[in-house]
XYZ file of N, CA and C in Angstrom:
450
model
N 0.580 -1.280 -0.065
C -0.091 0.090 0.150
C 0.768 1.331 0.147
N 1.919 1.193 0.543
C 2.734 2.724 0.514
C 3.071 2.886 -0.661
N 3.260 1.950 -1.560
C 3.976 2.387 -3.044
C 2.558 2.869 -3.681
N 1.516 2.648 -3.729
C 0.451 3.267 -4.211
C -0.028 4.532 -3.737
N 0.259 4.797 -2.385
C 0.120 6.384 -1.824
C 1.067 7.051 -2.361
N 2.446 6.507 -2.592
C 3.555 7.393 -3.131
C 3.187 7.794 -4.406
N 2.632 6.703 -5.586
C 2.410 6.858 -6.672
C 1.344 7.851 -6.847
N 0.191 7.961 -6.476
C -0.975 8.859 -6.242
C -0.449 10.174 -5.509
N 0.503 10.273 -4.961
C 1.065 11.559 -4.090
C 1.487 12.318 -5.173
N 2.386 11.533 -6.125
C 3.507 11.737 -7.475
C 2.747 12.466 -8.486
N 1.764 11.968 -8.621
C 0.611 12.035 -9.683
C -0.053 13.463 -9.552
N -0.523 13.441 -8.489
C -0.909 15.082 -7.797
C 0.340 15.916 -7.898
N 0.948 15.713 -8.039
C 2.132 16.808 -8.076
C 2.148 17.284 -9.438
N 2.017 16.283 -10.176
C 2.091 16.768 -11.697
C 1.217 17.490 -12.610
N -0.378 17.536 -11.693
C -1.117 17.932 -12.498
C -1.021 19.314 -13.296
N -0.583 20.270 -12.673
C -0.461 21.668 -13.342
C 0.795 21.911 -14.555
N 1.421 20.953 -14.354
C 2.643 20.845 -15.255
C 2.320 20.731 -16.746
N 1.055 20.399 -17.289
C 1.059 20.215 -18.596
C 0.282 21.844 -19.079
N -0.116 22.626 -17.944
C -0.772 23.697 -18.412
C 0.580 24.942 -18.639
N 1.597 24.566 -17.679
C 2.770 25.551 -17.517
C 3.541 25.288 -19.079
N 3.821 23.720 -19.307
C 4.215 23.628 -20.509
C 3.534 24.297 -21.697
N 2.406 24.229 -21.652
C 1.747 24.823 -22.993
C 1.792 26.382 -22.929
N 1.722 26.949 -21.984
C 1.953 28.430 -21.794
C 3.429 28.685 -22.241
N 4.590 27.945 -22.110
C 5.920 28.243 -22.484
C 5.955 27.780 -24.156
N 5.440 26.892 -24.146
C 5.310 26.166 -25.715
C 4.814 26.884 -26.658
N 3.615 27.253 -26.651
C 2.455 27.689 -27.364
C 3.065 28.958 -28.082
N 3.499 30.148 -27.290
C 3.585 31.532 -27.907
C 5.093 31.168 -28.927
N 6.163 30.587 -28.412
C 7.119 30.213 -29.618
C 6.603 29.279 -30.863
N 5.465 28.742 -30.748
C 5.323 27.901 -31.977
C 4.446 28.590 -32.801
N 3.488 29.742 -32.079
C 2.459 30.677 -32.948
C 3.850 31.450 -33.817
N 4.726 31.959 -32.982
C 5.902 32.836 -33.849
C 6.628 31.961 -34.942
N 6.911 30.832 -34.621
C 7.355 30.026 -35.724
C 6.419 29.949 -37.066
N 5.267 29.720 -36.571
C 4.201 29.565 -37.751
C 4.248 31.184 -38.664
N 4.254 32.014 -37.937
C 3.843 33.689 -38.438
C 5.096 33.726 -39.102
N 6.389 33.270 -38.857
C 7.696 33.466 -39.436
C 7.795 32.893 -40.732
N 7.089 31.462 -40.709
C 6.784 30.922 -41.690
C 5.920 31.309 -42.859
N 4.902 31.826 -42.568
C 3.919 32.597 -42.957
C 4.529 33.516 -44.204
N 5.377 34.574 -43.220
C 6.226 35.783 -43.891
C 7.098 35.295 -45.047
N 7.834 34.189 -44.537
C 8.684 34.105 -45.727
C 8.172 33.533 -46.471
N 6.868 32.724 -46.531
C 6.197 32.007 -47.958
C 5.854 33.514 -48.569
N 4.908 34.207 -47.796
C 4.792 35.286 -48.668
C 5.788 36.278 -49.276
N 6.946 36.718 -48.901
C 8.055 36.851 -49.472
C 8.394 36.360 -50.694
N 8.702 35.048 -50.515
C 8.869 34.067 -51.657
C 8.091 34.330 -52.704
N 6.756 33.889 -52.871
C 5.534 33.885 -53.755
C 5.058 35.369 -54.184
N 5.447 36.407 -53.375
C 5.582 37.713 -54.084
C 6.698 37.871 -55.059
N 7.770 37.841 -54.431
C 9.040 37.497 -55.305
C 8.918 37.083 -56.610
N 8.201 35.687 -56.516
C 7.952 35.209 -57.869
C 7.154 36.121 -58.820
N 6.031 36.605 -58.266
C 4.839 37.137 -59.061
C 5.516 38.653 -59.793
N 6.302 39.118 -58.425
C 6.931 40.515 -59.147
C 8.148 40.294 -60.089
N 8.924 38.771 -60.338
C 9.381 38.544 -61.645
C 8.660 38.457 -62.462
N 7.496 37.922 -62.675
C 6.361 37.573 -63.630
C 6.347 39.100 -64.277
N 6.047 39.740 -63.108
C 5.539 41.429 -63.819
C 6.572 42.044 -64.629
N 7.583 41.693 -63.892
C 8.746 42.565 -64.794
C 8.803 41.958 -65.976
N 8.842 40.819 -66.491
C 9.081 39.900 -67.538
C 7.767 40.672 -68.432
N 6.667 40.626 -67.986
C 5.550 40.993 -68.872
C 5.707 42.570 -68.891
N 6.279 43.507 -67.994
C 6.322 44.972 -68.697
C 7.674 44.773 -69.981
N 8.880 44.251 -69.661
C 9.971 44.288 -70.700
C 9.486 43.920 -71.773
N 8.603 42.729 -71.688
C 8.177 42.208 -72.982
C 7.293 43.349 -73.971
N 6.230 43.771 -72.926
C 5.235 44.342 -73.474
C 6.031 45.892 -74.126
N 7.004 46.424 -73.440
C 7.732 47.743 -73.849
C 8.505 46.958 -75.030
N 9.037 46.142 -74.948
C 10.009 45.930 -76.592
C 8.877 45.923 -77.881
N 7.756 45.860 -77.919
C 6.876 45.770 -78.893
C 6.702 47.237 -79.387
N 6.862 48.157 -78.749
C 6.605 49.675 -79.464
C 7.621 49.982 -79.836
N 7.370 51.324 -80.458
C 8.694 52.087 -81.415
C 9.165 52.962 -80.608
N 8.514 53.776 -79.647
C 8.819 54.901 -79.216
C 9.169 54.665 -77.439
N 9.746 55.498 -77.240
C 10.185 55.131 -75.828
C 8.792 55.685 -75.032
N 8.220 56.624 -75.087
C 7.132 56.840 -74.608
C 6.041 55.936 -74.794
N 5.809 55.365 -75.896
C 4.782 54.193 -75.982
C 5.265 53.042 -74.948
N 6.485 52.648 -75.087
C 7.279 51.755 -74.320
C 6.819 51.775 -72.887
N 7.265 53.164 -72.197
C 7.065 53.383 -70.878
C 5.500 53.203 -70.420
N 4.575 53.670 -71.162
C 3.265 53.579 -70.866
C 2.792 52.029 -70.919
N 3.132 51.625 -72.012
C 2.691 50.148 -72.092
C 3.538 49.179 -70.918
N 4.729 49.494 -70.866
C 5.075 48.874 -69.391
C 4.780 48.948 -67.889
N 4.422 50.178 -67.893
C 3.518 50.450 -66.619
C 2.271 49.803 -66.462
N 1.629 49.780 -67.526
C 0.112 48.955 -67.557
C 0.057 47.463 -67.732
N 1.391 46.900 -68.433
C 1.539 45.615 -68.315
C 1.814 45.217 -66.788
N 2.622 45.856 -66.358
C 3.242 45.433 -64.630
C 1.947 45.666 -63.791
N 1.189 46.662 -63.918
C -0.010 46.742 -63.197
C -0.994 45.712 -63.226
N -1.028 45.245 -64.506
C -2.057 44.477 -64.998
C -1.729 42.634 -64.603
N -0.462 42.887 -64.540
C 0.410 41.452 -64.339
C 0.193 41.349 -62.546
N 0.422 42.274 -62.105
C 0.197 42.194 -60.260
C -1.061 41.736 -59.664
N -2.220 42.534 -60.575
C -3.445 42.491 -60.414
C -3.792 41.261 -60.489
N -3.727 40.720 -61.745
C -4.172 39.272 -62.086
C -3.356 38.510 -61.127
N -2.317 38.720 -60.647
C -1.900 37.540 -59.490
C -2.047 37.874 -58.274
N -3.151 38.768 -57.756
C -3.373 38.950 -56.779
C -2.439 39.631 -55.665
N -1.586 40.448 -56.323
C -0.251 41.069 -55.218
C -1.022 42.317 -55.211
N -0.957 42.720 -53.883
C -1.196 44.276 -53.669
C -0.038 44.826 -52.946
N 0.331 45.715 -53.661
C 1.638 46.460 -52.856
C 1.293 47.678 -52.512
N 2.014 47.889 -51.563
C 1.680 49.452 -50.533
C 2.356 50.649 -51.608
N 3.336 50.264 -52.521
C 3.658 51.189 -53.425
C 4.179 50.329 -54.395
N 4.385 50.926 -55.841
C 4.947 50.396 -56.967
C 5.724 51.369 -57.787
N 6.665 50.750 -58.229
C 7.215 51.328 -59.407
C 7.632 50.803 -60.667
N 8.158 51.200 -61.663
C 8.449 50.403 -62.639
C 9.403 51.734 -63.648
N 10.373 50.892 -63.750
C 11.504 51.747 -64.479
C 11.900 50.911 -65.627
N 11.682 51.839 -66.753
C 12.262 51.209 -67.705
C 13.451 51.740 -68.628
N 14.354 50.889 -69.051
C 15.590 51.351 -69.870
C 15.124 51.107 -71.590
N 14.796 52.100 -72.214
C 14.556 51.964 -73.494
C 15.780 52.262 -74.497
N 16.770 52.169 -74.284
C 18.121 52.396 -74.870
C 17.952 51.353 -76.333
N 17.448 50.192 -75.792
C 17.354 49.384 -77.290
C 16.333 49.643 -78.335
N 15.451 50.802 -77.853
C 14.748 51.148 -78.836
C 15.599 52.271 -79.994
N 17.001 52.776 -79.933
C 17.725 53.838 -80.452
C 18.804 53.081 -81.347
N 18.926 51.927 -81.258
C 19.897 50.776 -82.183
C 19.373 51.068 -83.597
N 20.374 50.773 -84.194
C 19.851 50.855 -85.470
C 19.563 49.761 -85.966
N 18.372 49.891 -87.016
C 17.847 48.525 -87.599
C 18.788 47.541 -87.896
N 18.655 46.375 -87.761
C 19.745 45.370 -88.335
C 20.656 44.661 -86.982
N 20.548 45.893 -85.790
C 21.429 45.325 -84.754
C 20.298 44.811 -83.647
N 20.682 44.279 -82.852
C 19.854 43.746 -81.656
C 20.079 44.829 -80.319
N 18.439 44.916 -80.024
C 18.590 45.931 -78.930
C 17.623 45.551 -77.783
N 17.914 45.686 -76.681
C 17.386 45.218 -75.508
C 16.469 46.293 -74.596
N 15.583 46.123 -73.918
C 14.761 46.679 -72.992
C 14.676 46.051 -71.609
N 15.124 46.781 -70.924
C 15.057 46.104 -69.424
C 13.911 46.736 -68.576
N 13.396 46.083 -67.783
C 12.357 46.832 -67.147
C 12.613 46.411 -65.540
N 12.559 47.160 -64.666
C 12.514 47.093 -63.418
C 11.152 47.222 -62.627
N 10.708 46.205 -61.723
C 9.300 46.467 -60.965
C 9.860 46.651 -59.603
N 9.340 47.560 -58.793
C 9.404 47.702 -57.346
C 8.154 47.674 -56.767
N 8.139 46.656 -55.843
C 6.782 46.596 -54.661
C 7.134 46.561 -53.325
N 6.468 47.147 -52.637
C 6.475 47.333 -51.249
C 5.569 46.211 -50.903
N 5.600 44.813 -50.255
C 4.823 43.886 -50.036
C 4.704 44.328 -48.243
N 3.372 44.232 -47.689
C 2.819 44.405 -46.320
C 3.247 43.387 -45.358
N 3.417 43.243 -44.491
C 3.907 42.390 -43.656
C 3.574 42.607 -42.049
N 2.538 43.866 -42.207
C 2.181 44.588 -40.578
C 0.982 43.729 -40.263
N 0.229 42.976 -41.007
C -0.461 42.064 -40.305
C -0.278 40.821 -39.600
N 1.155 40.451 -39.631
C 1.636 39.393 -39.151
C 1.592 39.532 -37.521
N 2.150 40.882 -37.211
C 2.438 41.315 -35.770
C 3.514 40.255 -35.395
N 4.500 40.157 -36.093
C 5.743 39.560 -35.476
C 6.699 40.430 -35.017
N 7.168 40.237 -33.797
C 7.994 41.433 -33.172
C 9.637 41.252 -33.972
N 10.040 42.121 -34.395
C 11.460 41.735 -35.264
C 11.250 42.134 -36.712
N 10.051 42.007 -36.901
C 9.828 41.786 -38.332
C 9.447 43.179 -38.866
N 9.723 43.539 -40.116
C 9.440 45.147 -40.444
C 8.190 45.184 -41.021
N 7.487 46.301 -41.190
C 5.660 46.002 -41.615
C 5.523 46.007 -42.806
N 6.730 46.365 -43.694
C 6.774 46.211 -44.940
C 8.531 45.751 -45.655
N 8.387 44.944 -46.777
C 9.398 44.666 -47.599
C 9.553 44.913 -49.072
N 10.500 45.726 -49.202
C 10.383 46.108 -50.791
C 11.198 45.286 -51.280
N 10.515 44.779 -52.321
C 11.080 43.586 -53.356
C 11.285 44.248 -54.925
N 12.580 44.077 -55.329
C 12.351 44.781 -56.679
C 13.003 43.253 -57.691
N 12.618 43.424 -58.909
C 12.746 42.454 -59.827
C 13.379 42.967 -61.253
N 14.140 42.534 -62.080
C 14.518 43.190 -63.087
C 14.573 42.277 -64.233
N 13.821 42.102 -65.244
C 13.876 41.631 -66.710
C 14.014 42.524 -67.904
N 14.812 41.302 -68.892
C 15.152 42.177 -70.029
C 14.444 41.601 -71.140
N 14.259 42.058 -72.283
C 13.584 41.723 -73.653
C 14.053 42.102 -74.865
N 14.514 41.137 -75.944
C 14.962 41.598 -77.012
C 13.857 42.544 -77.933
N 14.471 43.237 -78.673
C 13.696 44.260 -79.440
C 14.298 43.485 -80.786
N 12.922 43.284 -81.790
C 13.391 42.763 -82.923
C 14.310 43.376 -83.810
N 15.436 42.972 -84.102
C 16.547 43.663 -84.808
C 16.029 44.129 -86.187
N 14.963 43.851 -87.110
C 14.423 44.068 -88.428
C 13.399 45.021 -88.057
N 12.876 45.365 -86.990
C 11.868 46.173 -87.026
C 11.866 47.796 -87.024
N 11.364 48.605 -87.660
C 11.643 49.925 -87.360
C 11.642 50.826 -86.290
N 12.585 51.352 -85.846
C 12.401 51.991 -84.541
C 12.090 53.420 -84.380
N 11.648 54.072 -83.250
C 11.444 55.311 -83.682
C 12.117 55.821 -82.602
N 12.786 55.618 -81.774
C 13.824 56.076 -80.832
C 13.574 56.575 -79.765
């Protein structure tokens, strides 16, 4: 009988330890989950911004003038980000249209850089900034035998 009494006493001493363990481990697990979500959001957004830059460069390379190329690239990048469900706190599209002034018969390129600020403030993670700015650059070739407007 003394062994049973000792075992019962030991079990009663451990009754509150599960709640204490949960209180210690649960915040760490929640933080790890939020960190994984933030990482996933940044990787996914980066890939979608890459696609928007490629769309902008390609669209700009189809136009003859620098002004038309800039307008088309801006619209293509905005449409691409919208189609992919990316909401940027701020967006900018820079286009290098130097390839449009290359003489006919030579290869020119158009480069587009899309910058998007991705919001992370809804994750409420300590130490993680409220937003992260991602930039992607893509280049597209201008048809070497197409008339150019410069």
